[in-house]
XYZ file of C-alpha atoms in Angstrom:
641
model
C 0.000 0.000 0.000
C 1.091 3.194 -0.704
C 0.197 6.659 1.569
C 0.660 9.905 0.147
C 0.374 12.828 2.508
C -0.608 16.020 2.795
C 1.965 18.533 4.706
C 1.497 20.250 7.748
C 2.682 23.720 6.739
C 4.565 26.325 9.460
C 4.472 29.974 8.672
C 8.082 31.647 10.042
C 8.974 35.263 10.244
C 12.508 34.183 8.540
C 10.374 32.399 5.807
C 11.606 32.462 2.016
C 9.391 31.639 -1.343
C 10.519 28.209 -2.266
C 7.520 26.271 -0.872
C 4.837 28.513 -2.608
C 5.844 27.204 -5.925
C 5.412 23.596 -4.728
C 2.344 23.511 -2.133
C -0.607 25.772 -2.158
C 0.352 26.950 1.402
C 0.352 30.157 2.960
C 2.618 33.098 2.454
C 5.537 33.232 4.857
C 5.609 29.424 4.793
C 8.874 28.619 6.492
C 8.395 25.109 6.848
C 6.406 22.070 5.324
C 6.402 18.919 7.419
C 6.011 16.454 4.558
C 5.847 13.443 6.738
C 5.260 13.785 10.532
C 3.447 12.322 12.906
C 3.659 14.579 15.561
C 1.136 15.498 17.544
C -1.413 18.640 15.866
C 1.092 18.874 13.187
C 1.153 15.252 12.017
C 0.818 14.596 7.720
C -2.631 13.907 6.479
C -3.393 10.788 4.036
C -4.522 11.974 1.055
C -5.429 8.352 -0.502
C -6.835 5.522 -0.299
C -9.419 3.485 2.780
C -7.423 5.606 4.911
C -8.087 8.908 3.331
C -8.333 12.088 5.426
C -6.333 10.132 8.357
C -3.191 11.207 10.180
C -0.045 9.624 10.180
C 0.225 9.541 13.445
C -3.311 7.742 13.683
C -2.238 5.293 11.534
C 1.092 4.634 13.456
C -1.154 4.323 16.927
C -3.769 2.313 15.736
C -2.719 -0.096 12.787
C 0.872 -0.669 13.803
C 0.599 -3.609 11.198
C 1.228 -1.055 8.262
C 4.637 -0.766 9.655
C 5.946 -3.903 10.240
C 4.666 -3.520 13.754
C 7.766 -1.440 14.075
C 8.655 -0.992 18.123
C 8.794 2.548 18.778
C 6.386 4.007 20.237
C 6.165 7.401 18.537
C 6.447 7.946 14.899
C 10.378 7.716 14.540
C 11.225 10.071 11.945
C 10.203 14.151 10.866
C 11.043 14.829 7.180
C 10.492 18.022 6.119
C 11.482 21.111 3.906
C 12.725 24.337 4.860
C 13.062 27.357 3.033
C 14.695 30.081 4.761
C 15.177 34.070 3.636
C 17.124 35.021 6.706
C 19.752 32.764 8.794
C 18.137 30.926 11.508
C 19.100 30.739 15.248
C 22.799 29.152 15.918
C 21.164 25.341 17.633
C 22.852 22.176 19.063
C 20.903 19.194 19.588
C 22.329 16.574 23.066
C 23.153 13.522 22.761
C 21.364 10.603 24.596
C 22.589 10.171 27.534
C 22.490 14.028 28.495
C 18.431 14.259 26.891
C 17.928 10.483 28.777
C 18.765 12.552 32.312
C 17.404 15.894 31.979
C 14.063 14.701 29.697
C 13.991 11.127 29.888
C 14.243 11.689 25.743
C 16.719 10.736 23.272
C 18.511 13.123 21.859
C 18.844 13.868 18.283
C 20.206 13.327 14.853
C 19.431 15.058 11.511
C 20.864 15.748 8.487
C 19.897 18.167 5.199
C 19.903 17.436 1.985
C 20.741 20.774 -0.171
C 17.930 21.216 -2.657
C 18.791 22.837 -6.371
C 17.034 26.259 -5.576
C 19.633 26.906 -2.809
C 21.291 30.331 -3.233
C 23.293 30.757 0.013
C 26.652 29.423 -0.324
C 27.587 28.543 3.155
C 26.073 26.930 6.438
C 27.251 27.273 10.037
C 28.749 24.001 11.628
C 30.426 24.688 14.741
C 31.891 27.156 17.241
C 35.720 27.915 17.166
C 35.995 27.362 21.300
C 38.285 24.946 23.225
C 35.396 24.140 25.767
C 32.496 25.730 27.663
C 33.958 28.446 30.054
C 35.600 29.881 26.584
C 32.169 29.513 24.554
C 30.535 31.341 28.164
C 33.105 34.011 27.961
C 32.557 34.972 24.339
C 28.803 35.000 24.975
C 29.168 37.573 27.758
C 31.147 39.744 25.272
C 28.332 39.682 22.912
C 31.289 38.673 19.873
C 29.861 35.037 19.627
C 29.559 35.813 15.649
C 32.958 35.900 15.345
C 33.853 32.391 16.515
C 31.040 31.086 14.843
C 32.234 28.352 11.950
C 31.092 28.424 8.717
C 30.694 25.780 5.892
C 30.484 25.826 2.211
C 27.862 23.844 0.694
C 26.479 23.116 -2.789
C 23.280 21.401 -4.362
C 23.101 17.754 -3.670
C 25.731 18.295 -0.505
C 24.690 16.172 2.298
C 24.793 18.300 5.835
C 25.242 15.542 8.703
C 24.138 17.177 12.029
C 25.106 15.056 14.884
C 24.816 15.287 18.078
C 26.509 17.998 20.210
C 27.202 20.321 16.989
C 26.258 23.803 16.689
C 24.403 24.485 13.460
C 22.389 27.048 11.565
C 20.769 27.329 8.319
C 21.757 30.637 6.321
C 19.425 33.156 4.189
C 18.546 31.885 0.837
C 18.552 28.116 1.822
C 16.063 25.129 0.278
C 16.720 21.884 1.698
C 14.920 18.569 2.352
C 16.138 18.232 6.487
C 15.278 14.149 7.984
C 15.936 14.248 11.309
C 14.864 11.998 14.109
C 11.285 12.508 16.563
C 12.735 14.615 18.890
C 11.367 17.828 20.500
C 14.951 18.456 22.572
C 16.646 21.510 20.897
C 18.888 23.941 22.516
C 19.313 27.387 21.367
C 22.390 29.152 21.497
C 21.954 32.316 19.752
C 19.515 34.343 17.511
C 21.536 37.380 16.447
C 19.575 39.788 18.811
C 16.617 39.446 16.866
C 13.034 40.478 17.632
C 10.703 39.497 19.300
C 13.408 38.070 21.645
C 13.026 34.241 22.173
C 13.923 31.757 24.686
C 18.012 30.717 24.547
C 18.814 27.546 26.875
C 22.744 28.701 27.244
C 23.215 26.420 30.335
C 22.042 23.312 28.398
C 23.793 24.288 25.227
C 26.957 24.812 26.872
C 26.854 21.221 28.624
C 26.065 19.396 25.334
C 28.603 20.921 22.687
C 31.020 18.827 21.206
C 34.457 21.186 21.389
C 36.911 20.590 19.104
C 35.362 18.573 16.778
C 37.108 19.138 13.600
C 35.476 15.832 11.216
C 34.289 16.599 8.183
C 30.483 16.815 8.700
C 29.378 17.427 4.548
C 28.762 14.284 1.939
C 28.690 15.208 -1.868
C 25.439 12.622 -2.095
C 26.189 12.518 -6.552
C 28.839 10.314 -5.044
C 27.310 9.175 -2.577
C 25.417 5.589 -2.696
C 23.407 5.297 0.060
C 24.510 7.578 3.575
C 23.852 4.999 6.251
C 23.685 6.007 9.665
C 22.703 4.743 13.222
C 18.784 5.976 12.530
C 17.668 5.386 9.487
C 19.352 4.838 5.679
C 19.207 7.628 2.801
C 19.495 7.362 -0.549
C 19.317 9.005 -4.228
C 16.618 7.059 -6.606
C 16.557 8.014 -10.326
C 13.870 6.938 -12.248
C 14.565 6.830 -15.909
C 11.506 4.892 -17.814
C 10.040 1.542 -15.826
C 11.396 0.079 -13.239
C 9.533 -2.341 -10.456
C 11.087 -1.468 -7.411
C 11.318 -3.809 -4.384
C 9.454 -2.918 -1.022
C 12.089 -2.847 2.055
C 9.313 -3.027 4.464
C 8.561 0.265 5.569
C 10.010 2.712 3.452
C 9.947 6.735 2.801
C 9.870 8.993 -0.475
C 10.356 12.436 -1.469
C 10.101 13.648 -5.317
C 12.933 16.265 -5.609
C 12.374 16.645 -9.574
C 10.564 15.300 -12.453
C 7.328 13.835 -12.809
C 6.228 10.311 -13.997
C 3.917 7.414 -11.597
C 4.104 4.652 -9.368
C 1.831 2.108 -9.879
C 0.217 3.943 -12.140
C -0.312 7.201 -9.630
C 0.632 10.071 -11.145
C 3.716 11.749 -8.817
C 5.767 15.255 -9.230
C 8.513 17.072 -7.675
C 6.856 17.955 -3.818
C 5.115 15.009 -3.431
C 5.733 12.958 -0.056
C 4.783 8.878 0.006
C 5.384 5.756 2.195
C 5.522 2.259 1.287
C 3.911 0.365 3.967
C 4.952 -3.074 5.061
C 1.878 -4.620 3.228
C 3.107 -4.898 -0.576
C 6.338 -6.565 -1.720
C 6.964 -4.350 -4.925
C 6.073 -1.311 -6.561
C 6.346 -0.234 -10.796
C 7.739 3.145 -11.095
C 7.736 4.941 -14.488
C 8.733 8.633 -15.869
C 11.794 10.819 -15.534
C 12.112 11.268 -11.340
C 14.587 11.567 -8.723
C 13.224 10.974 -5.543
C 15.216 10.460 -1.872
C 14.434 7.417 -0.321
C 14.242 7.122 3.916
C 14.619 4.140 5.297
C 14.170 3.841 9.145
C 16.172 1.869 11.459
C 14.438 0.510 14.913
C 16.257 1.862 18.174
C 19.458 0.482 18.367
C 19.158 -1.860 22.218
C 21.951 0.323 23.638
C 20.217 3.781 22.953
C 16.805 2.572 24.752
C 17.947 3.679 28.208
C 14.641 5.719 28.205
C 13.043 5.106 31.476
C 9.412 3.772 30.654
C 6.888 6.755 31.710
C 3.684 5.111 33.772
C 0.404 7.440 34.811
C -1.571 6.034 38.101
C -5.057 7.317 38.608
C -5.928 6.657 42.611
C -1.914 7.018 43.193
C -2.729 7.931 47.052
C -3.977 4.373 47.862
C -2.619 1.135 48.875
C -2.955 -0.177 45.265
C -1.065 3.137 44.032
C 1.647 3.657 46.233
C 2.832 -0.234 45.817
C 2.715 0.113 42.028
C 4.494 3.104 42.454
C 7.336 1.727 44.470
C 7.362 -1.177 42.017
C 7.852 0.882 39.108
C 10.437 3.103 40.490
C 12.749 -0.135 40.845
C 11.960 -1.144 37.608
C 13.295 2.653 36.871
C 10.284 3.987 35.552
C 9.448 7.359 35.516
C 5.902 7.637 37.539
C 3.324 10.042 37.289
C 0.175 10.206 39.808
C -2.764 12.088 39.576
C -3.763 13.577 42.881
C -6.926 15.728 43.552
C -5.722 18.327 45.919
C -1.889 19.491 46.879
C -3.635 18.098 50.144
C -3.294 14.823 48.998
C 0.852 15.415 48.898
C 0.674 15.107 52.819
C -1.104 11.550 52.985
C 1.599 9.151 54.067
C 1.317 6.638 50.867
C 1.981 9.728 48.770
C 4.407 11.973 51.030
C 7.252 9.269 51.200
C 7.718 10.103 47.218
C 7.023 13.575 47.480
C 9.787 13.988 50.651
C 12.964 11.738 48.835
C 14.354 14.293 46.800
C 16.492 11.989 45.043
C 13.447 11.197 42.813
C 10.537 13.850 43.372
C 10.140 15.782 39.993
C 13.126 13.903 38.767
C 11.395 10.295 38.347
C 8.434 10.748 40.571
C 5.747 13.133 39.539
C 1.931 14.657 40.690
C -0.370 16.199 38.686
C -3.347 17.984 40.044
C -6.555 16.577 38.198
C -10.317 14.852 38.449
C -11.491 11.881 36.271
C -14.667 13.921 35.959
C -12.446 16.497 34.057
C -12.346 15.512 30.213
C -10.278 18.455 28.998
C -7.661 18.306 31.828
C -7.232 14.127 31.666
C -6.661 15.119 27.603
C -3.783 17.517 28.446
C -2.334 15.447 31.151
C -1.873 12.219 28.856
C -0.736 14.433 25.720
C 1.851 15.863 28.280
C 3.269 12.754 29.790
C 2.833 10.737 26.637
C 2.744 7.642 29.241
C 3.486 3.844 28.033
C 1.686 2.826 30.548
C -1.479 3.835 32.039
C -2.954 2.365 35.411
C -6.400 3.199 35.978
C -6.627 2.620 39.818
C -9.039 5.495 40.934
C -12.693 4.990 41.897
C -15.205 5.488 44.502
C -14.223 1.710 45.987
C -17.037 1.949 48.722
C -19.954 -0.697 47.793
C -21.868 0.703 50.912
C -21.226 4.557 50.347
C -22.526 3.770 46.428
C -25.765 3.043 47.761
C -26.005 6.688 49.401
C -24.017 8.374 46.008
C -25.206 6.338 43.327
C -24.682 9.225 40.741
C -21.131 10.386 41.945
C -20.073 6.711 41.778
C -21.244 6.098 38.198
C -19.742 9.592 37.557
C -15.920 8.343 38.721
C -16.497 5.083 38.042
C -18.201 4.482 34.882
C -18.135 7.752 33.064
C -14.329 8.255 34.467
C -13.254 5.153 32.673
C -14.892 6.249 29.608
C -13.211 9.385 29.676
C -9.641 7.980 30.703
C -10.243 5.859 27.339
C -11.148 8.143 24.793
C -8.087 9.867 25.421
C -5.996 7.295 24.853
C -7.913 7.039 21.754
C -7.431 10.497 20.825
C -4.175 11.282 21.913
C -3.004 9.077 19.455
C 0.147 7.558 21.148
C 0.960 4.209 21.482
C -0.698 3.591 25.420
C -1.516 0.518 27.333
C -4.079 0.403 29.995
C -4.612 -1.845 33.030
C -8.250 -1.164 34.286
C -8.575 -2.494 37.659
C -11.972 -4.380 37.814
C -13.759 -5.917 40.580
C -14.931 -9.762 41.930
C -17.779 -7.676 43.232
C -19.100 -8.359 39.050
C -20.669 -11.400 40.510
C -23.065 -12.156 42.309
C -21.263 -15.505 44.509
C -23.493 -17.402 43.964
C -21.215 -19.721 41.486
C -17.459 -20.076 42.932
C -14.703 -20.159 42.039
C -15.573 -17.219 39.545
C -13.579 -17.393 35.839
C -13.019 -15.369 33.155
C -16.301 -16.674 31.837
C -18.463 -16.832 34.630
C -21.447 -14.318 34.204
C -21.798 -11.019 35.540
C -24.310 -10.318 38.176
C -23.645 -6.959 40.089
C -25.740 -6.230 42.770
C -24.443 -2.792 43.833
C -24.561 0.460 42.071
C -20.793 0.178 43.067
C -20.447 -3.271 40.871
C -22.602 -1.934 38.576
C -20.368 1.495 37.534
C -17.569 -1.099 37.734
C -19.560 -3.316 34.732
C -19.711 -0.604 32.453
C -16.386 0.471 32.765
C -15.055 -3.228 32.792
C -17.037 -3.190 29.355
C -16.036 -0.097 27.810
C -12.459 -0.982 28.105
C -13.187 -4.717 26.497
C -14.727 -2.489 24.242
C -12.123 0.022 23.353
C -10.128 -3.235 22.860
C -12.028 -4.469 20.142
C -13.177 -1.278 18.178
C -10.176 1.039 18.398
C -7.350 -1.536 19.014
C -6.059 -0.371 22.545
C -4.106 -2.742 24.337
C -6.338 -2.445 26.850
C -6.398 -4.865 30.376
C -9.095 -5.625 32.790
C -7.762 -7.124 35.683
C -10.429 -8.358 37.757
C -8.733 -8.183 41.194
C -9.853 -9.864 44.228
C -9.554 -8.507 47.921
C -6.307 -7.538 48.573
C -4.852 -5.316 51.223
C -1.981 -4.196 53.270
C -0.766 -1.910 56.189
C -1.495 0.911 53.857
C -5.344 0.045 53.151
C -7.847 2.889 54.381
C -9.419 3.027 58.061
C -12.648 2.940 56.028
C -11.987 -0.685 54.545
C -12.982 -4.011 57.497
C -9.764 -5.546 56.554
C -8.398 -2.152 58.577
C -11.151 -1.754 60.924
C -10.105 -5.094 62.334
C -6.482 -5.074 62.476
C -6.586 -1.209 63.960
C -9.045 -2.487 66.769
C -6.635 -5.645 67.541
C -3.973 -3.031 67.849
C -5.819 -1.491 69.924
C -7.079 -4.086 71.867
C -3.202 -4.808 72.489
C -2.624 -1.438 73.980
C -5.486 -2.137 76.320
C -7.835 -0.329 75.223
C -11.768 -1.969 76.249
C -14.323 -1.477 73.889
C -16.326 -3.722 71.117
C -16.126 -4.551 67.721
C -19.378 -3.944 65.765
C -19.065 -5.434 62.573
C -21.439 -6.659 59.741
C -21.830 -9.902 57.931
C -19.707 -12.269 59.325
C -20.751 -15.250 56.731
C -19.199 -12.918 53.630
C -16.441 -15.045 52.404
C -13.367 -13.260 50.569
C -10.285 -13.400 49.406
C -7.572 -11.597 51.264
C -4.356 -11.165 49.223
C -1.674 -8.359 49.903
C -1.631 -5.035 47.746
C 1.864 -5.703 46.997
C 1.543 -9.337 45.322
C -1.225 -7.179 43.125
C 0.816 -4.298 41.834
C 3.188 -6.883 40.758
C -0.127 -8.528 39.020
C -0.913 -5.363 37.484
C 2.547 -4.511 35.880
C 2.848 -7.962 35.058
C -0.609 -7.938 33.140
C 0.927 -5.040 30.854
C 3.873 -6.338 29.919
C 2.429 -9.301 27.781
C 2.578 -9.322 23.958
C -1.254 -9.328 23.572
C -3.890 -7.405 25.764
C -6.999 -9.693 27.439
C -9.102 -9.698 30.871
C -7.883 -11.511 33.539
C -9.181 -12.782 36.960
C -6.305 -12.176 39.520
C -6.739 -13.815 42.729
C -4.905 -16.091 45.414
C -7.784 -18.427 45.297
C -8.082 -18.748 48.742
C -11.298 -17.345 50.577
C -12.290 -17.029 54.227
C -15.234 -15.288 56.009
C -15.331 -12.123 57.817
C -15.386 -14.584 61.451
C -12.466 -16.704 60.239
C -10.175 -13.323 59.164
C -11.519 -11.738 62.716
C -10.580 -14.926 64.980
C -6.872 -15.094 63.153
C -5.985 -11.556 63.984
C -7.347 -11.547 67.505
C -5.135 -14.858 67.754
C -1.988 -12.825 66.296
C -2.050 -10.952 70.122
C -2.988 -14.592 72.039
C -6.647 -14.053 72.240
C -8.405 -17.102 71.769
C -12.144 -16.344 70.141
C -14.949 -18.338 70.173
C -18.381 -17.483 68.657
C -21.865 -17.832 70.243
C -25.305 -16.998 68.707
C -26.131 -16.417 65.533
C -27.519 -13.849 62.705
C -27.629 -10.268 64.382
C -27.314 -12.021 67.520
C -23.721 -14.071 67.106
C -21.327 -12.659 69.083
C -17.269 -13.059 69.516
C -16.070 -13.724 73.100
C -12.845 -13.455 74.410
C -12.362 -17.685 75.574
C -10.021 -16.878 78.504
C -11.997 -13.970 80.184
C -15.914 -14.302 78.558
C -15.707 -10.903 77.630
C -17.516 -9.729 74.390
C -15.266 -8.390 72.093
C -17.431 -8.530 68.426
C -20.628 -7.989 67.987
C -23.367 -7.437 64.837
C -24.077 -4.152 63.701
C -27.644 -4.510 61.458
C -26.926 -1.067 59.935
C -23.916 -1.953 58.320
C -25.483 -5.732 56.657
C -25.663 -4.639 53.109
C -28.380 -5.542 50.832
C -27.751 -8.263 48.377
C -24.406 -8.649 49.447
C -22.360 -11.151 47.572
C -22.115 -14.270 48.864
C -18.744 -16.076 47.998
C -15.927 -14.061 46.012
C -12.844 -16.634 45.285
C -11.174 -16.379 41.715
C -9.539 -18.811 39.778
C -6.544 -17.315 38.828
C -5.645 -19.986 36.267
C -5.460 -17.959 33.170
C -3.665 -15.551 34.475
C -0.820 -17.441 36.334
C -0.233 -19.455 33.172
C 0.213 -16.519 30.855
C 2.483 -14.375 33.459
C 3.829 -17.043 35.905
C 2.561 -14.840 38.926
C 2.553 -16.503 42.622
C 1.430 -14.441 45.068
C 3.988 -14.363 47.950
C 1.892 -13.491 50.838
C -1.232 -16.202 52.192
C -3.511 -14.449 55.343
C -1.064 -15.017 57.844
C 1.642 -13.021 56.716
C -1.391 -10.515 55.217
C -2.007 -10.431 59.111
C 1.458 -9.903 60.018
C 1.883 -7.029 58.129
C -0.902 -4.794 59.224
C -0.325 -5.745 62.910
C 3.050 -3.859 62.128
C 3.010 -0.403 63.413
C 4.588 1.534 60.528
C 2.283 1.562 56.780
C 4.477 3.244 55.006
């Protein structure tokens, strides 16, 4: 298949006239961005079933086109500049310097000199021995002087690499391929007005001093200039010729006119070869460059993987967040409130300053808030999304049934369609809930039907659906992971797993009082938050995406998790009555110690949640470490966090 696009056209102050005798663009065009997928400035198909679609669509959501090539943006920005006045004096870092201060890689590019080119010469370096020098002639204002200047010619070859000061020069036309990368430093713009932002500091730590090779190719002679990023070459087309498909390949007409497979093409006009068609019949008098990208080399992906958590101040966030930090991740958590930055599962990032707003980040947002979860994901551009938040309360759903549909079902929806629309290659883990079913059948599996009984299970159904739905219909990698009870030191007062193990403390200390509980015949599971977030980040790192039940498969009731903690301090319970009636007495002294609350029996609770986790384990090999003993240990410890 062949795409031809559209450019995405930039109008620049410095502009010259060269691309209004190609493109029907606007006056002052300075810039057309003949294949891009960058975000709002990405190439539009102008062919074909996918017609009116960007290329950066079409790189997010039918990776097949390219060979199901790994990176996760678009890796390459070709475009052409034509320039009336000499552009700001730039240097681009290398990786590991972008790696540390943006978690980016740095950048390459190079420029092919185009025919119409009057200027003569380029700048390629700064005459310095190192950066106190460079900083000393800056402070001078006599930078111009050291500044190094090139000679170039049509059909040179301009290599920019890494660390090299560069600037195009008045009366310049050149085809510039250079690799995805927003990191650009600039050095100096000749005092010019309006005054724009120079990053001195950065440029000065990047600059490759004393760099004397030979940076400019005469590409006549040249057969093909390879290079770490991608391979460039001259094509001429001189009657028919069928022309093999390398995969995934790039073209730009520089002159002539003629037509590939039987399409008529002429000097402007951008293309790609997709991975789907082996060869192609050219025909006419052409000569076209020819882009071929190269994956990331292994030793360049030091890029820390960037993760979002919605719900990053509870138990479930703060272990995933701990988890991913190891895995050196860069984390970002959306908070409600700077408020929020003093609860303890949250603080412990925010106070290590070895990693707050270095790897470890908080954004201020509401999953109500369509615009500002749009923003937040376009900003952080996150591989991985973990969609944690919720109103988690079944009994406070029955009071708020429209504010938990509202975070719950509608949040989901939300969180979803802008992964959809921002375009970026994004994988979601949606955490889901046993609370689905009713209990009546157990063990509950993948397959076993839904049956929600709360308005709490019921948000949770719709959102469980929309994301198996997003799945399907937009081709999201996209992750339900239906996660049984779980908890840990760090679980919320709120929660009976904490209700009980804060009274046993407690009860320890000597304080005398009752516990009122409800249903004591509820039978759960009662896994540890920290064997989860290992399920979670597990369930995203698969090759495929699918819904998953992720449990320890072990249940016990409400009485049975209540007599092994009171047994964790030596009290020995045993349990007389029953229904509202049943109380827990203390063996050794008769005392009463639990009793039945009526108001807080819910209605239609469910009656037996315990997963079979078979699926699961089998496709990730995940064993949960901790069993309801050592769940007990833990939040009988004083310290959560």
């Amino acid at each position: 298949m062949i795409l031809f696009f559209e450019p995405y056209f930039e109008v620049k102050p410095w502009a010259g006239d060269e691309l209004n005798k190609i493109y029907d663009c606007p006056l002052n065009t300075g810039e057309a961005w003949i294949v891009s997928g960058y975000n709002k400035k990405s190439s539009i198909v102008k062919n074909g079933k996918y017609k009116g679609q960007t290329l950066r669509h079409l790189w997010s959501k039918h990776p097949e086109l390219f060979g199901d090539y790994p990176d996760k943006e678009f890796p390459l920005l070709i475009k052409l500049i034509s320039s009336k006045d000499n552009l700001s004096i730039q240097v681009h870092p290398n990786d590991d310097y972008a790696i540390q201060k943006h978690n980016s890689l740095g950048k390459f590019e190079c420029w092919y000199i185009l025919p119409e080119t009057k200027a003569k010469e380029v700048t390629l370096g700064v005459n310095v021995k190192n950066a106190a020098e460079l900083k000393d002639i800056i402070q001078k204002g006599i930078i111009e002087q050291f500044l190094i200047k090139k000679e170039i010619k049509s059909d040179d070859l301009v290599e920019i690499m890494p660390g090299r000061c560069h600037a195009i020069h008045g009366e310049t036309f050149l085809l510039e391929i250079q690799e995805a990368s927003n990191i650009t430093y600039r050095l100096y713009d000749f005092d010019r007005e309006p005054k724009r932002e120079l990053h001195i500091e950065d440029s000065l730590n990047v600059i490759d001093y004393n760099n004397s090779k030979n940076f400019i190719h005469n590409f006549k002679e040249e057969d093909t200039f390879k290079n770490n990023h991608f391979n460039l070459y001259k094509l001429i087309v001189q009657g028919e010729i069928k022309y093999e498909n390398k995969g995934f390949e790039i073209f730009y007409v520089v002159a002539g006119e003629g037509s590939i497979d039987g399409q008529y093409i002429k000097k402007g006009d951008a293309f790609l070869f997709t991975n789907t068609q082996d060869s192609f019949t050219m025909d006419g008098d052409l000569e076209i460059i020819a882009v071929i990208p190269k994956p990331k080399d292994k030793g360049r992906l030091k890029m820390r993987k960037v993760a979002f958590i919605t719900g990053i101040v509870g138990q479930d966030g703060s272990y995933l967040a701990e988890l991913l930090l190891s895995k050196d991740y860069e984390v970002h958590g959306l908070i409600q409130s700077k408020m929020q930055m003093s609860n303890p599962t949250v603080s412990q990032f925010v106070n290590n300053h070895e990693i707050f707003n270095k790897s470890f980040y908080l954004h201020i947002g509401d999953l109500t808030d369509s615009s500002n979860i749009n923003r937040l994901l376009e900003s952080i551009k996150p591989d991985e999304v973990y969609h944690l938040a919720s109103q988690s309360h079944v009994d406070i759903s029955f009071d708020m049934p429209e504010y938990t549909t509202q975070v719950n079902s509608v949040g989901t929806l939300r969180l979803l369609d802008a992964i959809k629309s921002s375009e970026i290659r994004t994988k979601i883990f949606n955490l889901s809930t046993p609370y689905l079913f009713s209990g009546d059948i157990y063990p509950q599996k993948e397959n076993t039907v839904f049956d929600p009984k709360s308005p709490y299970a019921i948000s949770k159904q719709f959102s469980h659906q929309m994301v198996k739905s997003y799945r399907e219909n937009f081709n999201i990698f996209a992750v339900n992971g239906i996660c049984y009870n779980h908890d840990s030191p760090r679980r919320a007062d709120s929660f009976v797993s904490k209700k009980i193990t804060n009274f046993v403390k407690q009860l320890k200390q000597g304080k005398n009082e009752v516990l009122k509980l409800g249903n004591l015949n509820s039978k759960r599971e009662w896994g540890h938050a920290q064997d989860y977030a290992e399920a979670m980040w597990l369930a995203l790192n698969q090759e495929t995406s699918d819904d998953y039940i992720i449990s320890t498969g072990q249940a016990y009731t409400i009485r049975e998790f209540v007599t092994k903690a009171f047994a964790k301090i030596g009290i020995p319970l045993e349990w007389k009555g029953s229904g509202l009636n049943e109380q827990g007495i203390d063996a050794r002294t008769k005392d009463v110690l639990v009793e039945v609350d009526p108001k807080l029996i819910r209605p239609n609770d469910a009656k037996v949640l315990v997963g079979d986790s078979a699926k699961f384990r089998k496709r990730t090999g995940w064993t949960p470490k901790y069993d309801l003993d050592s769940l007990l240990d833990s939040m009988l410890e004083d310290e959560a966090c």
